[in-house]
């Protein structure tokens, strides 16, 4: 399968495109090569010079188009087969013992669990949280287990504070190579009962903080040409849910940010070695879901934060672009989206899983 890698395909067809820019650039001022005339051709030379190149250009571009279509189909088939293969044989997990991992919201829940587990894998962990006491407890626990951890208090809604903290971390710890944007809040009541401060705070923490953190830590990754960004979306970032309108909007936004940034760097001429993982957890038992309900608790139970953390870290280490917890939810959502919207509604009603208003 290595013969079909993108770079090999590009090299194979590059020879066909070597003169394409010259041929298409008819307004460059460079005179076209005069066509060869036959004894029978009695048309003026100027007519022959304009007609022949135009026909050649059209034929050449047709050949290029056919080559592009064939190359795309070959890649399409290759990537499809590769994805099925990776379902059975996932990529090998990278080591993280040389990485500096920064986790926001490290004082509790999934953030704390990820900090502990990354430290156990040998990574240097930078714990960031607005709650100084809980964050310090996470750092102390890691150090008691002979791990390497540092703690910083930071309000992720404050851009200037994020920038200053990033500068301090770089001086005292080093360049962050794995950024885990984990901090988030989840008000759970109907939209018309949500206050303006609640909605603004939801987006300040769940969305805007991602921009400030990315702008603070991505430059260091680009300098090292090595980095990993993990962002916490949610199952609520895959489908709309009752009592979670602002929260769903924020988690859909995270999904878009990650997809767009990955595409932006993919087209960067430097070809930076930066990878992305977007995480879509089901309801995790961290206290955010105050009044969950589910028709089939054995099938769709609350996820333990330790299990969620392990799945997130495993997905990051294996280079997975998307990770859902449980794993089947991502595939289920993809399949359901193929069908009419009413089919998805039927399935939601059948599963009857969500959160009640906390008011």
mmCIF file of C-alpha atoms in Angstrom:
data_model
loop_
_atom_site.group_PDB
_atom_site.id
_atom_site.type_symbol
_atom_site.label_atom_id
_atom_site.label_comp_id
_atom_site.label_asym_id
_atom_site.label_seq_id
_atom_site.Cartn_x
_atom_site.Cartn_y
_atom_site.Cartn_z
ATOM 1 C CA UNK A 1 0.000 0.000 0.000
ATOM 2 C CA UNK A 2 3.014 2.307 0.411
ATOM 3 C CA UNK A 3 3.299 2.605 -3.378
ATOM 4 C CA UNK A 4 0.040 4.543 -3.387
ATOM 5 C CA UNK A 5 1.052 7.189 -0.871
ATOM 6 C CA UNK A 6 0.155 10.774 -1.870
ATOM 7 C CA UNK A 7 3.800 11.801 -2.399
ATOM 8 C CA UNK A 8 4.428 8.888 -4.773
ATOM 9 C CA UNK A 9 1.332 9.692 -6.820
ATOM 10 C CA UNK A 10 2.317 13.369 -7.009
ATOM 11 C CA UNK A 11 5.783 12.436 -8.243
ATOM 12 C CA UNK A 12 4.349 10.055 -10.811
ATOM 13 C CA UNK A 13 2.083 12.643 -12.433
ATOM 14 C CA UNK A 14 4.304 15.711 -12.009
ATOM 15 C CA UNK A 15 6.020 15.058 -15.334
ATOM 16 C CA UNK A 16 2.695 15.491 -17.117
ATOM 17 C CA UNK A 17 2.212 18.899 -15.506
ATOM 18 C CA UNK A 18 5.717 20.297 -16.019
ATOM 19 C CA UNK A 19 4.747 22.531 -18.972
ATOM 20 C CA UNK A 20 1.198 23.271 -17.882
ATOM 21 C CA UNK A 21 1.853 26.731 -16.505
ATOM 22 C CA UNK A 22 3.649 27.818 -19.701
ATOM 23 C CA UNK A 23 0.890 26.496 -21.950
ATOM 24 C CA UNK A 24 -1.890 28.108 -19.911
ATOM 25 C CA UNK A 25 -0.030 31.414 -19.692
ATOM 26 C CA UNK A 26 -1.009 32.722 -23.103
ATOM 27 C CA UNK A 27 -0.759 36.343 -21.925
ATOM 28 C CA UNK A 28 2.840 36.104 -20.728
ATOM 29 C CA UNK A 29 4.226 37.898 -23.793
ATOM 30 C CA UNK A 30 6.257 34.872 -24.867
ATOM 31 C CA UNK A 31 5.459 34.090 -28.508
ATOM 32 C CA UNK A 32 4.098 30.590 -29.126
ATOM 33 C CA UNK A 33 6.192 28.100 -31.043
ATOM 34 C CA UNK A 34 5.299 28.337 -34.774
ATOM 35 C CA UNK A 35 3.431 25.266 -36.015
ATOM 36 C CA UNK A 36 4.839 23.162 -38.791
ATOM 37 C CA UNK A 37 3.045 23.822 -42.061
ATOM 38 C CA UNK A 38 2.327 21.273 -44.746
ATOM 39 C CA UNK A 39 2.570 21.960 -48.511
ATOM 40 C CA UNK A 40 -1.202 21.716 -48.813
ATOM 41 C CA UNK A 41 -1.825 24.320 -46.094
ATOM 42 C CA UNK A 42 -2.577 27.603 -47.857
ATOM 43 C CA UNK A 43 -4.052 29.509 -44.885
ATOM 44 C CA UNK A 44 -2.243 32.626 -43.648
ATOM 45 C CA UNK A 45 0.627 31.980 -41.226
ATOM 46 C CA UNK A 46 -1.053 34.102 -38.504
ATOM 47 C CA UNK A 47 -4.155 31.872 -38.645
ATOM 48 C CA UNK A 48 -2.064 28.729 -38.400
ATOM 49 C CA UNK A 49 -0.161 30.147 -35.381
ATOM 50 C CA UNK A 50 -3.350 30.863 -33.429
ATOM 51 C CA UNK A 51 -5.413 27.800 -34.368
ATOM 52 C CA UNK A 52 -2.839 25.071 -33.804
ATOM 53 C CA UNK A 53 -1.711 26.087 -30.291
ATOM 54 C CA UNK A 54 -5.324 26.476 -29.149
ATOM 55 C CA UNK A 55 -6.134 22.942 -30.230
ATOM 56 C CA UNK A 56 -2.974 21.686 -28.550
ATOM 57 C CA UNK A 57 -3.779 23.482 -25.326
ATOM 58 C CA UNK A 58 -7.274 21.988 -25.248
ATOM 59 C CA UNK A 59 -5.948 18.487 -25.853
ATOM 60 C CA UNK A 60 -3.218 18.907 -23.254
ATOM 61 C CA UNK A 61 -5.656 20.193 -20.626
ATOM 62 C CA UNK A 62 -8.007 17.305 -21.388
ATOM 63 C CA UNK A 63 -5.179 14.843 -20.782
ATOM 64 C CA UNK A 64 -4.292 16.618 -17.521
ATOM 65 C CA UNK A 65 -7.938 16.515 -16.420
ATOM 66 C CA UNK A 66 -8.124 12.782 -17.094
ATOM 67 C CA UNK A 67 -4.890 12.221 -15.165
ATOM 68 C CA UNK A 68 -6.235 14.285 -12.229
ATOM 69 C CA UNK A 69 -9.474 12.282 -12.166
ATOM 70 C CA UNK A 70 -7.643 8.952 -12.280
ATOM 71 C CA UNK A 71 -5.203 10.072 -9.569
ATOM 72 C CA UNK A 72 -8.105 11.230 -7.384
ATOM 73 C CA UNK A 73 -9.943 7.916 -7.814
ATOM 74 C CA UNK A 74 -6.810 5.922 -7.007
ATOM 75 C CA UNK A 75 -6.318 7.949 -3.830
ATOM 76 C CA UNK A 76 -10.015 7.668 -3.010
ATOM 77 C CA UNK A 77 -9.863 3.874 -3.192
ATOM 78 C CA UNK A 78 -6.572 3.757 -1.311
ATOM 79 C CA UNK A 79 -7.774 5.934 1.586
ATOM 80 C CA UNK A 80 -11.050 4.013 1.804
ATOM 81 C CA UNK A 81 -9.237 0.681 2.017
ATOM 82 C CA UNK A 82 -6.747 2.165 4.453
ATOM 83 C CA UNK A 83 -9.547 3.359 6.767
ATOM 84 C CA UNK A 84 -11.100 -0.112 6.855
ATOM 85 C CA UNK A 85 -7.673 -1.616 7.514
ATOM 86 C CA UNK A 86 -7.089 0.817 10.394
ATOM 87 C CA UNK A 87 -10.375 -0.232 11.977
ATOM 88 C CA UNK A 88 -8.835 -3.663 12.446
ATOM 89 C CA UNK A 89 -5.178 -2.670 12.870
ATOM 90 C CA UNK A 90 -4.905 0.814 14.433
ATOM 91 C CA UNK A 91 -1.688 2.814 14.031
ATOM 92 C CA UNK A 92 1.036 2.236 16.607
ATOM 93 C CA UNK A 93 0.911 4.552 19.605
ATOM 94 C CA UNK A 94 3.639 7.195 19.813
ATOM 95 C CA UNK A 95 5.640 7.660 22.972
ATOM 96 C CA UNK A 96 5.165 10.911 24.892
ATOM 97 C CA UNK A 97 8.082 10.772 27.337
ATOM 98 C CA UNK A 98 9.851 13.640 25.519
ATOM 99 C CA UNK A 99 6.713 15.774 25.222
ATOM 100 C CA UNK A 100 5.534 18.735 27.252
ATOM 101 C CA UNK A 101 1.760 18.382 27.574
ATOM 102 C CA UNK A 102 -0.388 21.352 28.538
ATOM 103 C CA UNK A 103 -3.918 20.590 29.744
ATOM 104 C CA UNK A 104 -6.512 23.257 30.508
ATOM 105 C CA UNK A 105 -9.038 22.460 33.203
ATOM 106 C CA UNK A 106 -6.524 20.095 34.835
ATOM 107 C CA UNK A 107 -7.889 20.601 38.335
ATOM 108 C CA UNK A 108 -10.784 18.173 38.042
ATOM 109 C CA UNK A 109 -12.686 15.702 35.852
ATOM 110 C CA UNK A 110 -11.204 14.554 32.577
ATOM 111 C CA UNK A 111 -8.467 17.186 32.725
ATOM 112 C CA UNK A 112 -7.148 15.827 36.017
ATOM 113 C CA UNK A 113 -7.353 12.235 34.785
ATOM 114 C CA UNK A 114 -5.485 13.097 31.572
ATOM 115 C CA UNK A 115 -2.790 14.911 33.560
ATOM 116 C CA UNK A 116 -2.242 11.877 35.799
ATOM 117 C CA UNK A 117 -2.205 9.431 32.881
ATOM 118 C CA UNK A 118 0.134 11.516 30.716
ATOM 119 C CA UNK A 119 2.504 11.798 33.673
ATOM 120 C CA UNK A 120 2.434 8.014 34.111
ATOM 121 C CA UNK A 121 3.481 7.704 30.464
ATOM 122 C CA UNK A 122 6.543 9.853 31.161
ATOM 123 C CA UNK A 123 5.405 13.192 29.760
ATOM 124 C CA UNK A 124 6.101 16.520 31.419
ATOM 125 C CA UNK A 125 2.651 17.833 32.312
ATOM 126 C CA UNK A 126 1.689 21.504 32.582
ATOM 127 C CA UNK A 127 -1.556 21.820 34.525
ATOM 128 C CA UNK A 128 -3.585 24.965 33.868
ATOM 129 C CA UNK A 129 -6.785 25.824 35.728
ATOM 130 C CA UNK A 130 -8.557 28.842 37.185
ATOM 131 C CA UNK A 131 -8.994 26.979 40.483
ATOM 132 C CA UNK A 132 -5.590 27.247 42.166
ATOM 133 C CA UNK A 133 -6.288 24.756 44.959
ATOM 134 C CA UNK A 134 -7.602 21.946 42.741
ATOM 135 C CA UNK A 135 -4.875 22.534 40.167
ATOM 136 C CA UNK A 136 -2.190 22.396 42.856
ATOM 137 C CA UNK A 137 -3.650 19.127 44.115
ATOM 138 C CA UNK A 138 -3.310 17.589 40.642
ATOM 139 C CA UNK A 139 0.323 18.722 40.442
ATOM 140 C CA UNK A 140 1.064 17.411 43.945
ATOM 141 C CA UNK A 141 -0.499 14.028 43.145
ATOM 142 C CA UNK A 142 1.645 13.684 40.012
ATOM 143 C CA UNK A 143 4.798 14.556 41.919
ATOM 144 C CA UNK A 144 3.929 12.091 44.677
ATOM 145 C CA UNK A 145 3.805 9.449 41.957
ATOM 146 C CA UNK A 146 7.271 10.611 40.824
ATOM 147 C CA UNK A 147 5.948 12.318 37.752
ATOM 148 C CA UNK A 148 7.031 15.669 36.344
ATOM 149 C CA UNK A 149 4.380 18.383 36.608
ATOM 150 C CA UNK A 150 4.028 22.151 36.805
ATOM 151 C CA UNK A 151 0.967 24.184 37.748
ATOM 152 C CA UNK A 152 -0.224 27.570 36.507
ATOM 153 C CA UNK A 153 -3.362 29.489 37.400
ATOM 154 C CA UNK A 154 -4.969 31.059 34.351
ATOM 155 C CA UNK A 155 -8.400 32.295 33.319
ATOM 156 C CA UNK A 156 -8.779 31.014 29.749
ATOM 157 C CA UNK A 157 -11.325 33.733 28.961
ATOM 158 C CA UNK A 158 -8.602 36.357 29.471
ATOM 159 C CA UNK A 159 -6.486 36.568 26.311
ATOM 160 C CA UNK A 160 -3.731 38.686 27.847
ATOM 161 C CA UNK A 161 -3.438 36.330 30.798
ATOM 162 C CA UNK A 162 -3.132 33.369 28.414
ATOM 163 C CA UNK A 163 -0.342 35.123 26.476
ATOM 164 C CA UNK A 164 1.586 36.008 29.650
ATOM 165 C CA UNK A 165 1.178 32.492 31.049
ATOM 166 C CA UNK A 166 2.403 31.000 27.771
ATOM 167 C CA UNK A 167 5.540 33.149 27.896
ATOM 168 C CA UNK A 168 6.165 32.103 31.500
ATOM 169 C CA UNK A 169 5.690 28.417 30.674
ATOM 170 C CA UNK A 170 8.096 28.617 27.755
ATOM 171 C CA UNK A 171 10.769 30.193 29.942
ATOM 172 C CA UNK A 172 10.294 27.901 32.958
ATOM 173 C CA UNK A 173 9.317 24.570 31.363
ATOM 174 C CA UNK A 174 9.962 24.679 27.613
ATOM 175 C CA UNK A 175 8.030 24.530 24.359
ATOM 176 C CA UNK A 176 4.642 22.848 24.653
ATOM 177 C CA UNK A 177 4.373 20.049 22.081
ATOM 178 C CA UNK A 178 0.933 18.672 23.016
ATOM 179 C CA UNK A 179 -1.878 21.134 23.720
ATOM 180 C CA UNK A 180 -5.106 19.725 25.175
ATOM 181 C CA UNK A 181 -7.930 22.286 25.083
ATOM 182 C CA UNK A 182 -10.128 20.644 27.692
ATOM 183 C CA UNK A 183 -11.674 23.424 29.807
ATOM 184 C CA UNK A 184 -15.412 23.854 29.312
ATOM 185 C CA UNK A 185 -18.761 24.561 30.944
ATOM 186 C CA UNK A 186 -22.247 23.237 30.195
ATOM 187 C CA UNK A 187 -25.367 25.131 31.314
ATOM 188 C CA UNK A 188 -28.307 22.761 30.855
ATOM 189 C CA UNK A 189 -31.642 24.502 30.484
ATOM 190 C CA UNK A 190 -33.850 25.829 27.658
ATOM 191 C CA UNK A 191 -32.464 28.648 25.517
ATOM 192 C CA UNK A 192 -35.121 31.161 26.556
ATOM 193 C CA UNK A 193 -34.155 30.578 30.193
ATOM 194 C CA UNK A 194 -30.429 31.058 29.612
ATOM 195 C CA UNK A 195 -29.114 34.472 30.577
ATOM 196 C CA UNK A 196 -26.833 36.631 28.473
ATOM 197 C CA UNK A 197 -23.867 36.128 30.901
ATOM 198 C CA UNK A 198 -24.349 32.346 30.724
ATOM 199 C CA UNK A 199 -24.326 32.269 26.937
ATOM 200 C CA UNK A 200 -21.366 34.630 26.675
ATOM 201 C CA UNK A 201 -19.381 32.651 29.251
ATOM 202 C CA UNK A 202 -20.153 29.389 27.447
ATOM 203 C CA UNK A 203 -18.627 30.741 24.257
ATOM 204 C CA UNK A 204 -15.764 32.530 26.017
ATOM 205 C CA UNK A 205 -14.598 29.266 27.630
ATOM 206 C CA UNK A 206 -15.724 26.657 25.098
ATOM 207 C CA UNK A 207 -14.793 28.530 21.909
ATOM 208 C CA UNK A 208 -12.869 31.809 22.237
ATOM 209 C CA UNK A 209 -10.285 30.279 24.583
ATOM 210 C CA UNK A 210 -9.313 27.881 21.791
ATOM 211 C CA UNK A 211 -8.282 30.797 19.578
ATOM 212 C CA UNK A 212 -6.159 32.458 22.276
ATOM 213 C CA UNK A 213 -4.485 29.180 23.263
ATOM 214 C CA UNK A 214 -3.792 28.231 19.658
ATOM 215 C CA UNK A 215 -2.289 31.639 18.912
ATOM 216 C CA UNK A 216 -0.105 31.322 22.021
ATOM 217 C CA UNK A 217 1.223 27.767 21.597
ATOM 218 C CA UNK A 218 1.050 26.964 17.871
ATOM 219 C CA UNK A 219 4.031 29.226 16.973
ATOM 220 C CA UNK A 220 6.306 27.199 19.260
ATOM 221 C CA UNK A 221 5.165 23.969 17.635
ATOM 222 C CA UNK A 222 5.832 25.415 14.189
ATOM 223 C CA UNK A 223 9.342 26.409 15.258
ATOM 224 C CA UNK A 224 10.062 22.850 16.399
ATOM 225 C CA UNK A 225 8.142 21.419 13.419
ATOM 226 C CA UNK A 226 6.457 19.067 15.847
ATOM 227 C CA UNK A 227 3.228 19.333 17.747
ATOM 228 C CA UNK A 228 -0.158 17.939 18.590
ATOM 229 C CA UNK A 229 -3.432 19.732 19.291
ATOM 230 C CA UNK A 230 -6.294 17.978 21.043
ATOM 231 C CA UNK A 231 -9.652 19.760 21.319
ATOM 232 C CA UNK A 232 -12.659 18.713 23.318
ATOM 233 C CA UNK A 233 -15.838 18.856 21.314
ATOM 234 C CA UNK A 234 -18.731 16.603 22.334
ATOM 235 C CA UNK A 235 -21.448 14.343 21.029
ATOM 236 C CA UNK A 236 -23.338 17.644 21.305
ATOM 237 C CA UNK A 237 -20.965 18.819 18.551
ATOM 238 C CA UNK A 238 -22.313 16.095 16.254
ATOM 239 C CA UNK A 239 -26.054 16.587 16.786
ATOM 240 C CA UNK A 240 -28.348 19.113 18.433
ATOM 241 C CA UNK A 241 -29.712 18.243 21.883
ATOM 242 C CA UNK A 242 -32.512 19.533 24.076
ATOM 243 C CA UNK A 243 -31.576 21.987 26.871
ATOM 244 C CA UNK A 244 -28.098 22.422 25.354
ATOM 245 C CA UNK A 245 -28.538 24.988 22.571
ATOM 246 C CA UNK A 246 -25.588 27.312 23.436
ATOM 247 C CA UNK A 247 -23.447 24.335 24.458
ATOM 248 C CA UNK A 248 -24.164 22.527 21.191
ATOM 249 C CA UNK A 249 -23.338 25.695 19.267
ATOM 250 C CA UNK A 250 -20.001 25.989 21.066
ATOM 251 C CA UNK A 251 -19.073 22.358 20.439
ATOM 252 C CA UNK A 252 -20.028 22.519 16.760
ATOM 253 C CA UNK A 253 -17.737 25.571 16.615
ATOM 254 C CA UNK A 254 -14.815 23.593 18.069
ATOM 255 C CA UNK A 255 -15.294 20.980 15.378
ATOM 256 C CA UNK A 256 -15.159 23.657 12.671
ATOM 257 C CA UNK A 257 -12.104 25.332 14.180
ATOM 258 C CA UNK A 258 -10.157 22.079 14.197
ATOM 259 C CA UNK A 259 -11.137 21.075 10.661
ATOM 260 C CA UNK A 260 -10.326 24.511 9.253
ATOM 261 C CA UNK A 261 -6.992 24.836 11.073
ATOM 262 C CA UNK A 262 -5.923 21.359 9.954
ATOM 263 C CA UNK A 263 -6.742 22.312 6.365
ATOM 264 C CA UNK A 264 -4.932 25.634 6.692
ATOM 265 C CA UNK A 265 -1.738 23.925 7.860
ATOM 266 C CA UNK A 266 -2.125 21.157 5.259
ATOM 267 C CA UNK A 267 -1.883 23.825 2.577
ATOM 268 C CA UNK A 268 1.006 25.605 4.301
ATOM 269 C CA UNK A 269 4.084 25.516 2.048
ATOM 270 C CA UNK A 270 6.251 24.547 5.036
ATOM 271 C CA UNK A 271 4.258 21.293 5.491
ATOM 272 C CA UNK A 272 4.439 21.520 9.297
ATOM 273 C CA UNK A 273 4.348 18.304 11.289
ATOM 274 C CA UNK A 274 1.353 19.320 13.414
ATOM 275 C CA UNK A 275 -1.408 16.801 14.076
ATOM 276 C CA UNK A 276 -4.964 17.277 15.284
ATOM 277 C CA UNK A 277 -7.436 15.202 17.273
ATOM 278 C CA UNK A 278 -11.011 16.295 17.936
ATOM 279 C CA UNK A 279 -12.778 14.429 20.734
ATOM 280 C CA UNK A 280 -16.517 13.748 20.938
ATOM 281 C CA UNK A 281 -17.331 12.324 24.380
ATOM 282 C CA UNK A 282 -20.781 11.159 25.402
ATOM 283 C CA UNK A 283 -21.922 12.347 28.839
ATOM 284 C CA UNK A 284 -18.968 11.976 31.207
ATOM 285 C CA UNK A 285 -19.553 11.585 34.939
ATOM 286 C CA UNK A 286 -17.743 14.771 36.009
ATOM 287 C CA UNK A 287 -20.676 16.676 37.484
ATOM 288 C CA UNK A 288 -21.413 18.785 34.394
ATOM 289 C CA UNK A 289 -24.386 16.565 33.521
ATOM 290 C CA UNK A 290 -26.485 17.281 36.555
ATOM 291 C CA UNK A 291 -29.712 15.570 35.444
ATOM 292 C CA UNK A 292 -28.962 13.012 32.702
ATOM 293 C CA UNK A 293 -31.618 10.627 31.444
ATOM 294 C CA UNK A 294 -31.335 7.568 29.208
ATOM 295 C CA UNK A 295 -33.686 4.803 28.152
ATOM 296 C CA UNK A 296 -30.956 2.144 27.922
ATOM 297 C CA UNK A 297 -28.502 2.838 30.778
ATOM 298 C CA UNK A 298 -26.467 -0.278 30.060
ATOM 299 C CA UNK A 299 -25.969 0.737 26.426
ATOM 300 C CA UNK A 300 -25.488 4.484 26.976
ATOM 301 C CA UNK A 301 -24.273 4.833 30.543
ATOM 302 C CA UNK A 302 -22.318 7.802 31.838
ATOM 303 C CA UNK A 303 -18.662 7.489 30.891
ATOM 304 C CA UNK A 304 -16.171 7.425 33.754
ATOM 305 C CA UNK A 305 -13.617 10.259 33.476
ATOM 306 C CA UNK A 306 -10.729 7.775 33.761
ATOM 307 C CA UNK A 307 -12.071 5.817 30.770
ATOM 308 C CA UNK A 308 -12.588 8.980 28.748
ATOM 309 C CA UNK A 309 -9.070 10.215 29.531
ATOM 310 C CA UNK A 310 -7.525 6.898 28.488
ATOM 311 C CA UNK A 311 -9.438 6.917 25.188
ATOM 312 C CA UNK A 312 -8.416 10.521 24.447
ATOM 313 C CA UNK A 313 -4.735 9.892 25.138
ATOM 314 C CA UNK A 314 -4.783 6.685 23.101
ATOM 315 C CA UNK A 315 -6.388 8.527 20.169
ATOM 316 C CA UNK A 316 -3.818 11.318 20.350
ATOM 317 C CA UNK A 317 -0.886 8.903 20.520
ATOM 318 C CA UNK A 318 -2.201 6.948 17.515
ATOM 319 C CA UNK A 319 -2.767 10.078 15.449
ATOM 320 C CA UNK A 320 -6.533 9.696 15.111
ATOM 321 C CA UNK A 321 -8.269 12.743 13.664
ATOM 322 C CA UNK A 322 -11.605 12.060 15.397
ATOM 323 C CA UNK A 323 -12.268 10.161 18.614
ATOM 324 C CA UNK A 324 -15.722 9.493 20.041
ATOM 325 C CA UNK A 325 -16.375 7.982 23.450
ATOM 326 C CA UNK A 326 -17.818 5.364 23.136
ATOM 327 C CA UNK A 327 -16.130 4.676 19.794
ATOM 328 C CA UNK A 328 -19.289 3.556 17.941
ATOM 329 C CA UNK A 329 -21.055 6.935 18.318
ATOM 330 C CA UNK A 330 -18.947 8.602 15.621
ATOM 331 C CA UNK A 331 -19.719 5.841 13.111
ATOM 332 C CA UNK A 332 -23.396 5.801 14.104
ATOM 333 C CA UNK A 333 -23.694 9.550 13.517
ATOM 334 C CA UNK A 334 -21.987 9.272 10.104
ATOM 335 C CA UNK A 335 -24.325 6.499 8.997
ATOM 336 C CA UNK A 336 -27.467 8.236 10.255
ATOM 337 C CA UNK A 337 -26.536 11.445 8.399
ATOM 338 C CA UNK A 338 -26.888 9.542 5.109
ATOM 339 C CA UNK A 339 -30.606 9.023 5.781
ATOM 340 C CA UNK A 340 -33.395 11.640 5.840
ATOM 341 C CA UNK A 341 -33.492 13.915 8.890
ATOM 342 C CA UNK A 342 -36.695 12.268 10.116
ATOM 343 C CA UNK A 343 -34.867 8.941 10.392
ATOM 344 C CA UNK A 344 -32.366 10.522 12.760
ATOM 345 C CA UNK A 345 -35.248 11.960 14.771
ATOM 346 C CA UNK A 346 -36.825 8.505 15.035
ATOM 347 C CA UNK A 347 -33.563 7.078 16.391
ATOM 348 C CA UNK A 348 -33.211 9.885 18.926
ATOM 349 C CA UNK A 349 -36.738 9.306 20.187
ATOM 350 C CA UNK A 350 -36.085 5.582 20.425
ATOM 351 C CA UNK A 351 -32.841 5.974 22.385
ATOM 352 C CA UNK A 352 -34.312 8.820 24.497
ATOM 353 C CA UNK A 353 -30.973 9.992 25.874
ATOM 354 C CA UNK A 354 -30.128 13.523 26.981
ATOM 355 C CA UNK A 355 -30.185 15.954 29.907
ATOM 356 C CA UNK A 356 -33.039 17.498 31.809
ATOM 357 C CA UNK A 357 -33.138 21.186 32.700
ATOM 358 C CA UNK A 358 -31.130 21.953 35.832
ATOM 359 C CA UNK A 359 -33.476 24.781 36.865
#
